[in-house]
């Protein structure tokens, strides 16, 4: 088994994904716009669900703002390329991860934080791959610029998890969820997506 280069991820993205992405950049850009909007929504939802968890609210306010900024940046690129904000059926990834969230607290909070962290970690890895492999220089630079924030975001979700839960419990649960995350990406989705 190849070793993932991004902390928390159990397996690295396959070369087949990057080939598929490069061959379908317009769809990847549109999907990316949906991802940024959803990432902002997830942060806002968590703030609404746990309004008295001070650290969580402070940290997620910053993430929600950044994700909205990314959303706007991707949308500017879509506009320049005349790609309308059309709907795209989501790949099974996010729903598959969400199904792992325990219904009852405090497990629900821990799982929500760790899953958001894993999604951020995967985004960080894949935007990095796009930054390395996309020929269009401007676009490649854009992907590389986003990579750093997504890395910060997964760090924040990890820190929040360890703020509210014992480290041992966090590490153990992260390992279980990271296994599911890698399994969900084990077969390449036929449609090009950021998390496919
Ligand atoms: Fe983002
Ligand atoms: Fe992010």
Short mmCIF file of N, CA, C and O in Angstrom, two decimals, residues 43-90:
data_model
loop_
_atom_site.label_atom_id
_atom_site.label_comp_id
_atom_site.label_asym_id
_atom_site.label_seq_id
_atom_site.Cartn_x
_atom_site.Cartn_y
_atom_site.Cartn_z
N UNK A 43 -19.32 24.64 8.09
CA UNK A 43 -18.79 25.43 9.21
C UNK A 43 -19.92 26.22 9.89
O UNK A 43 -20.03 26.24 11.12
N UNK A 44 -20.79 26.82 9.08
CA UNK A 44 -21.92 27.58 9.65
C UNK A 44 -22.88 26.68 10.41
O UNK A 44 -23.35 27.02 11.50
N UNK A 45 -23.15 25.50 9.85
CA UNK A 45 -24.06 24.56 10.51
C UNK A 45 -23.52 24.14 11.88
O UNK A 45 -24.28 24.04 12.84
N UNK A 46 -22.22 23.88 11.93
CA UNK A 46 -21.63 23.46 13.21
C UNK A 46 -21.73 24.60 14.23
O UNK A 46 -22.01 24.37 15.40
N UNK A 47 -21.51 25.83 13.76
CA UNK A 47 -21.63 26.98 14.67
C UNK A 47 -23.05 27.11 15.20
O UNK A 47 -23.27 27.48 16.35
N UNK A 48 -24.03 26.80 14.35
CA UNK A 48 -25.43 26.91 14.77
C UNK A 48 -25.81 25.77 15.71
O UNK A 48 -26.63 25.93 16.60
N UNK A 49 -25.17 24.61 15.50
CA UNK A 49 -25.51 23.46 16.33
C UNK A 49 -24.86 23.55 17.71
O UNK A 49 -25.37 23.04 18.69
N UNK A 50 -23.67 24.20 17.78
CA UNK A 50 -22.94 24.30 19.04
C UNK A 50 -22.60 25.76 19.35
O UNK A 50 -21.42 26.13 19.43
N UNK A 51 -23.62 26.60 19.51
CA UNK A 51 -23.37 28.05 19.61
C UNK A 51 -22.64 28.47 20.88
O UNK A 51 -22.13 29.59 20.95
N UNK A 52 -22.56 27.57 21.89
CA UNK A 52 -21.90 27.95 23.14
C UNK A 52 -20.51 27.34 23.26
O UNK A 52 -19.85 27.50 24.29
N UNK A 53 -20.06 26.63 22.24
CA UNK A 53 -18.68 26.11 22.27
C UNK A 53 -17.77 27.20 21.71
O UNK A 53 -17.56 27.31 20.50
N UNK A 54 -17.27 28.03 22.62
CA UNK A 54 -16.59 29.27 22.23
C UNK A 54 -15.48 29.06 21.20
O UNK A 54 -15.46 29.73 20.17
N UNK A 55 -14.57 28.14 21.48
CA UNK A 55 -13.45 27.93 20.55
C UNK A 55 -13.96 27.53 19.17
O UNK A 55 -13.47 27.99 18.15
N UNK A 56 -14.93 26.62 19.20
CA UNK A 56 -15.50 26.14 17.93
C UNK A 56 -16.10 27.32 17.14
O UNK A 56 -15.82 27.48 15.94
N UNK A 57 -16.86 28.15 17.81
CA UNK A 57 -17.50 29.28 17.12
C UNK A 57 -16.44 30.23 16.56
O UNK A 57 -16.51 30.64 15.40
N UNK A 58 -15.42 30.55 17.36
CA UNK A 58 -14.38 31.48 16.90
C UNK A 58 -13.64 30.92 15.68
O UNK A 58 -13.46 31.60 14.68
N UNK A 59 -13.24 29.67 15.79
CA UNK A 59 -12.43 29.07 14.71
C UNK A 59 -13.25 28.88 13.44
O UNK A 59 -12.76 29.09 12.33
N UNK A 60 -14.50 28.45 13.62
CA UNK A 60 -15.30 28.16 12.44
C UNK A 60 -15.81 29.43 11.76
O UNK A 60 -16.10 29.41 10.56
N UNK A 61 -15.88 30.52 12.50
CA UNK A 61 -16.22 31.80 11.86
C UNK A 61 -15.15 32.12 10.81
O UNK A 61 -15.46 32.50 9.67
N UNK A 62 -13.91 31.92 11.20
CA UNK A 62 -12.80 32.21 10.28
C UNK A 62 -12.84 31.27 9.07
O UNK A 62 -12.66 31.69 7.93
N UNK A 63 -13.11 29.99 9.33
CA UNK A 63 -13.16 29.03 8.22
C UNK A 63 -14.31 29.37 7.27
O UNK A 63 -14.13 29.40 6.05
N UNK A 64 -15.48 29.65 7.82
CA UNK A 64 -16.64 29.95 6.96
C UNK A 64 -16.33 31.15 6.05
O UNK A 64 -16.63 31.14 4.86
N UNK A 65 -15.70 32.17 6.61
CA UNK A 65 -15.36 33.35 5.80
C UNK A 65 -14.38 32.99 4.69
O UNK A 65 -14.53 33.44 3.56
N UNK A 66 -13.37 32.19 5.04
CA UNK A 66 -12.38 31.81 4.02
C UNK A 66 -12.99 30.97 2.92
O UNK A 66 -12.67 31.13 1.74
N UNK A 67 -13.87 30.04 3.32
CA UNK A 67 -14.50 29.18 2.30
C UNK A 67 -15.36 30.01 1.35
O UNK A 67 -15.38 29.77 0.15
N UNK A 68 -16.04 31.02 1.91
CA UNK A 68 -16.85 31.88 1.05
C UNK A 68 -15.97 32.69 0.11
O UNK A 68 -16.33 32.94 -1.05
N UNK A 69 -14.80 33.07 0.61
CA UNK A 69 -13.85 33.79 -0.24
C UNK A 69 -13.38 32.87 -1.39
O UNK A 69 -13.32 33.29 -2.55
N UNK A 70 -13.07 31.62 -1.04
CA UNK A 70 -12.68 30.66 -2.09
C UNK A 70 -13.82 30.48 -3.09
O UNK A 70 -13.59 30.38 -4.30
N UNK A 71 -15.02 30.41 -2.55
CA UNK A 71 -16.21 30.23 -3.40
C UNK A 71 -16.27 31.35 -4.43
O UNK A 71 -16.43 31.12 -5.63
N UNK A 72 -16.06 32.58 -3.95
CA UNK A 72 -16.10 33.73 -4.84
C UNK A 72 -14.96 33.67 -5.87
O UNK A 72 -15.15 33.96 -7.04
N UNK A 73 -13.78 33.26 -5.41
CA UNK A 73 -12.63 33.17 -6.33
C UNK A 73 -12.89 32.14 -7.44
O UNK A 73 -12.62 32.40 -8.61
N UNK A 74 -13.40 30.97 -7.06
CA UNK A 74 -13.69 29.95 -8.09
C UNK A 74 -14.77 30.47 -9.03
O UNK A 74 -14.68 30.28 -10.25
N UNK A 75 -15.77 31.13 -8.45
CA UNK A 75 -16.85 31.62 -9.30
C UNK A 75 -16.37 32.69 -10.28
O UNK A 75 -16.88 32.76 -11.41
N UNK A 76 -15.39 33.48 -9.88
CA UNK A 76 -14.81 34.45 -10.82
C UNK A 76 -14.17 33.73 -12.01
O UNK A 76 -14.27 34.17 -13.15
N UNK A 77 -13.50 32.63 -11.72
CA UNK A 77 -12.87 31.85 -12.80
C UNK A 77 -13.95 31.24 -13.70
O UNK A 77 -13.85 31.26 -14.93
N UNK A 78 -15.01 30.72 -13.08
CA UNK A 78 -16.11 30.14 -13.86
C UNK A 78 -16.70 31.21 -14.79
O UNK A 78 -16.96 30.96 -15.97
N UNK A 79 -16.86 32.40 -14.25
CA UNK A 79 -17.45 33.48 -15.03
C UNK A 79 -16.58 33.81 -16.24
O UNK A 79 -17.06 33.95 -17.36
N UNK A 80 -15.26 33.89 -15.99
CA UNK A 80 -14.34 34.20 -17.10
C UNK A 80 -14.37 33.11 -18.17
O UNK A 80 -14.13 33.36 -19.33
N UNK A 81 -14.65 31.90 -17.74
CA UNK A 81 -14.69 30.79 -18.71
C UNK A 81 -16.09 30.52 -19.24
O UNK A 81 -16.31 29.49 -19.91
N UNK A 82 -17.02 31.39 -18.90
CA UNK A 82 -18.42 31.22 -19.32
C UNK A 82 -19.03 29.90 -18.90
O UNK A 82 -19.78 29.28 -19.66
N UNK A 83 -18.70 29.48 -17.69
CA UNK A 83 -19.30 28.25 -17.17
C UNK A 83 -20.39 28.66 -16.17
O UNK A 83 -20.09 29.27 -15.16
N UNK A 84 -21.66 28.37 -16.48
CA UNK A 84 -22.72 28.75 -15.55
C UNK A 84 -22.73 27.88 -14.29
O UNK A 84 -22.22 26.75 -14.31
N UNK A 85 -23.31 28.40 -13.22
CA UNK A 85 -23.37 27.67 -11.94
C UNK A 85 -24.45 26.58 -12.01
O UNK A 85 -25.46 26.66 -11.31
N UNK A 86 -24.21 25.59 -12.80
CA UNK A 86 -25.20 24.51 -12.97
C UNK A 86 -25.08 23.52 -11.82
O UNK A 86 -24.03 23.39 -11.22
N UNK A 87 -26.18 22.81 -11.54
CA UNK A 87 -26.08 21.78 -10.51
C UNK A 87 -25.25 20.60 -11.03
O UNK A 87 -25.16 20.37 -12.24
N UNK A 88 -24.64 19.86 -10.11
CA UNK A 88 -23.88 18.66 -10.47
C UNK A 88 -24.25 17.59 -9.45
O UNK A 88 -24.19 17.86 -8.24
N UNK A 89 -24.63 16.40 -9.90
CA UNK A 89 -24.90 15.35 -8.91
C UNK A 89 -23.64 15.07 -8.09
O UNK A 89 -22.54 14.97 -8.65
N UNK A 90 -23.82 15.01 -6.76
CA UNK A 90 -22.66 14.80 -5.88
C UNK A 90 -22.19 13.35 -5.95
O UNK A 90 -23.01 12.44 -6.10
#
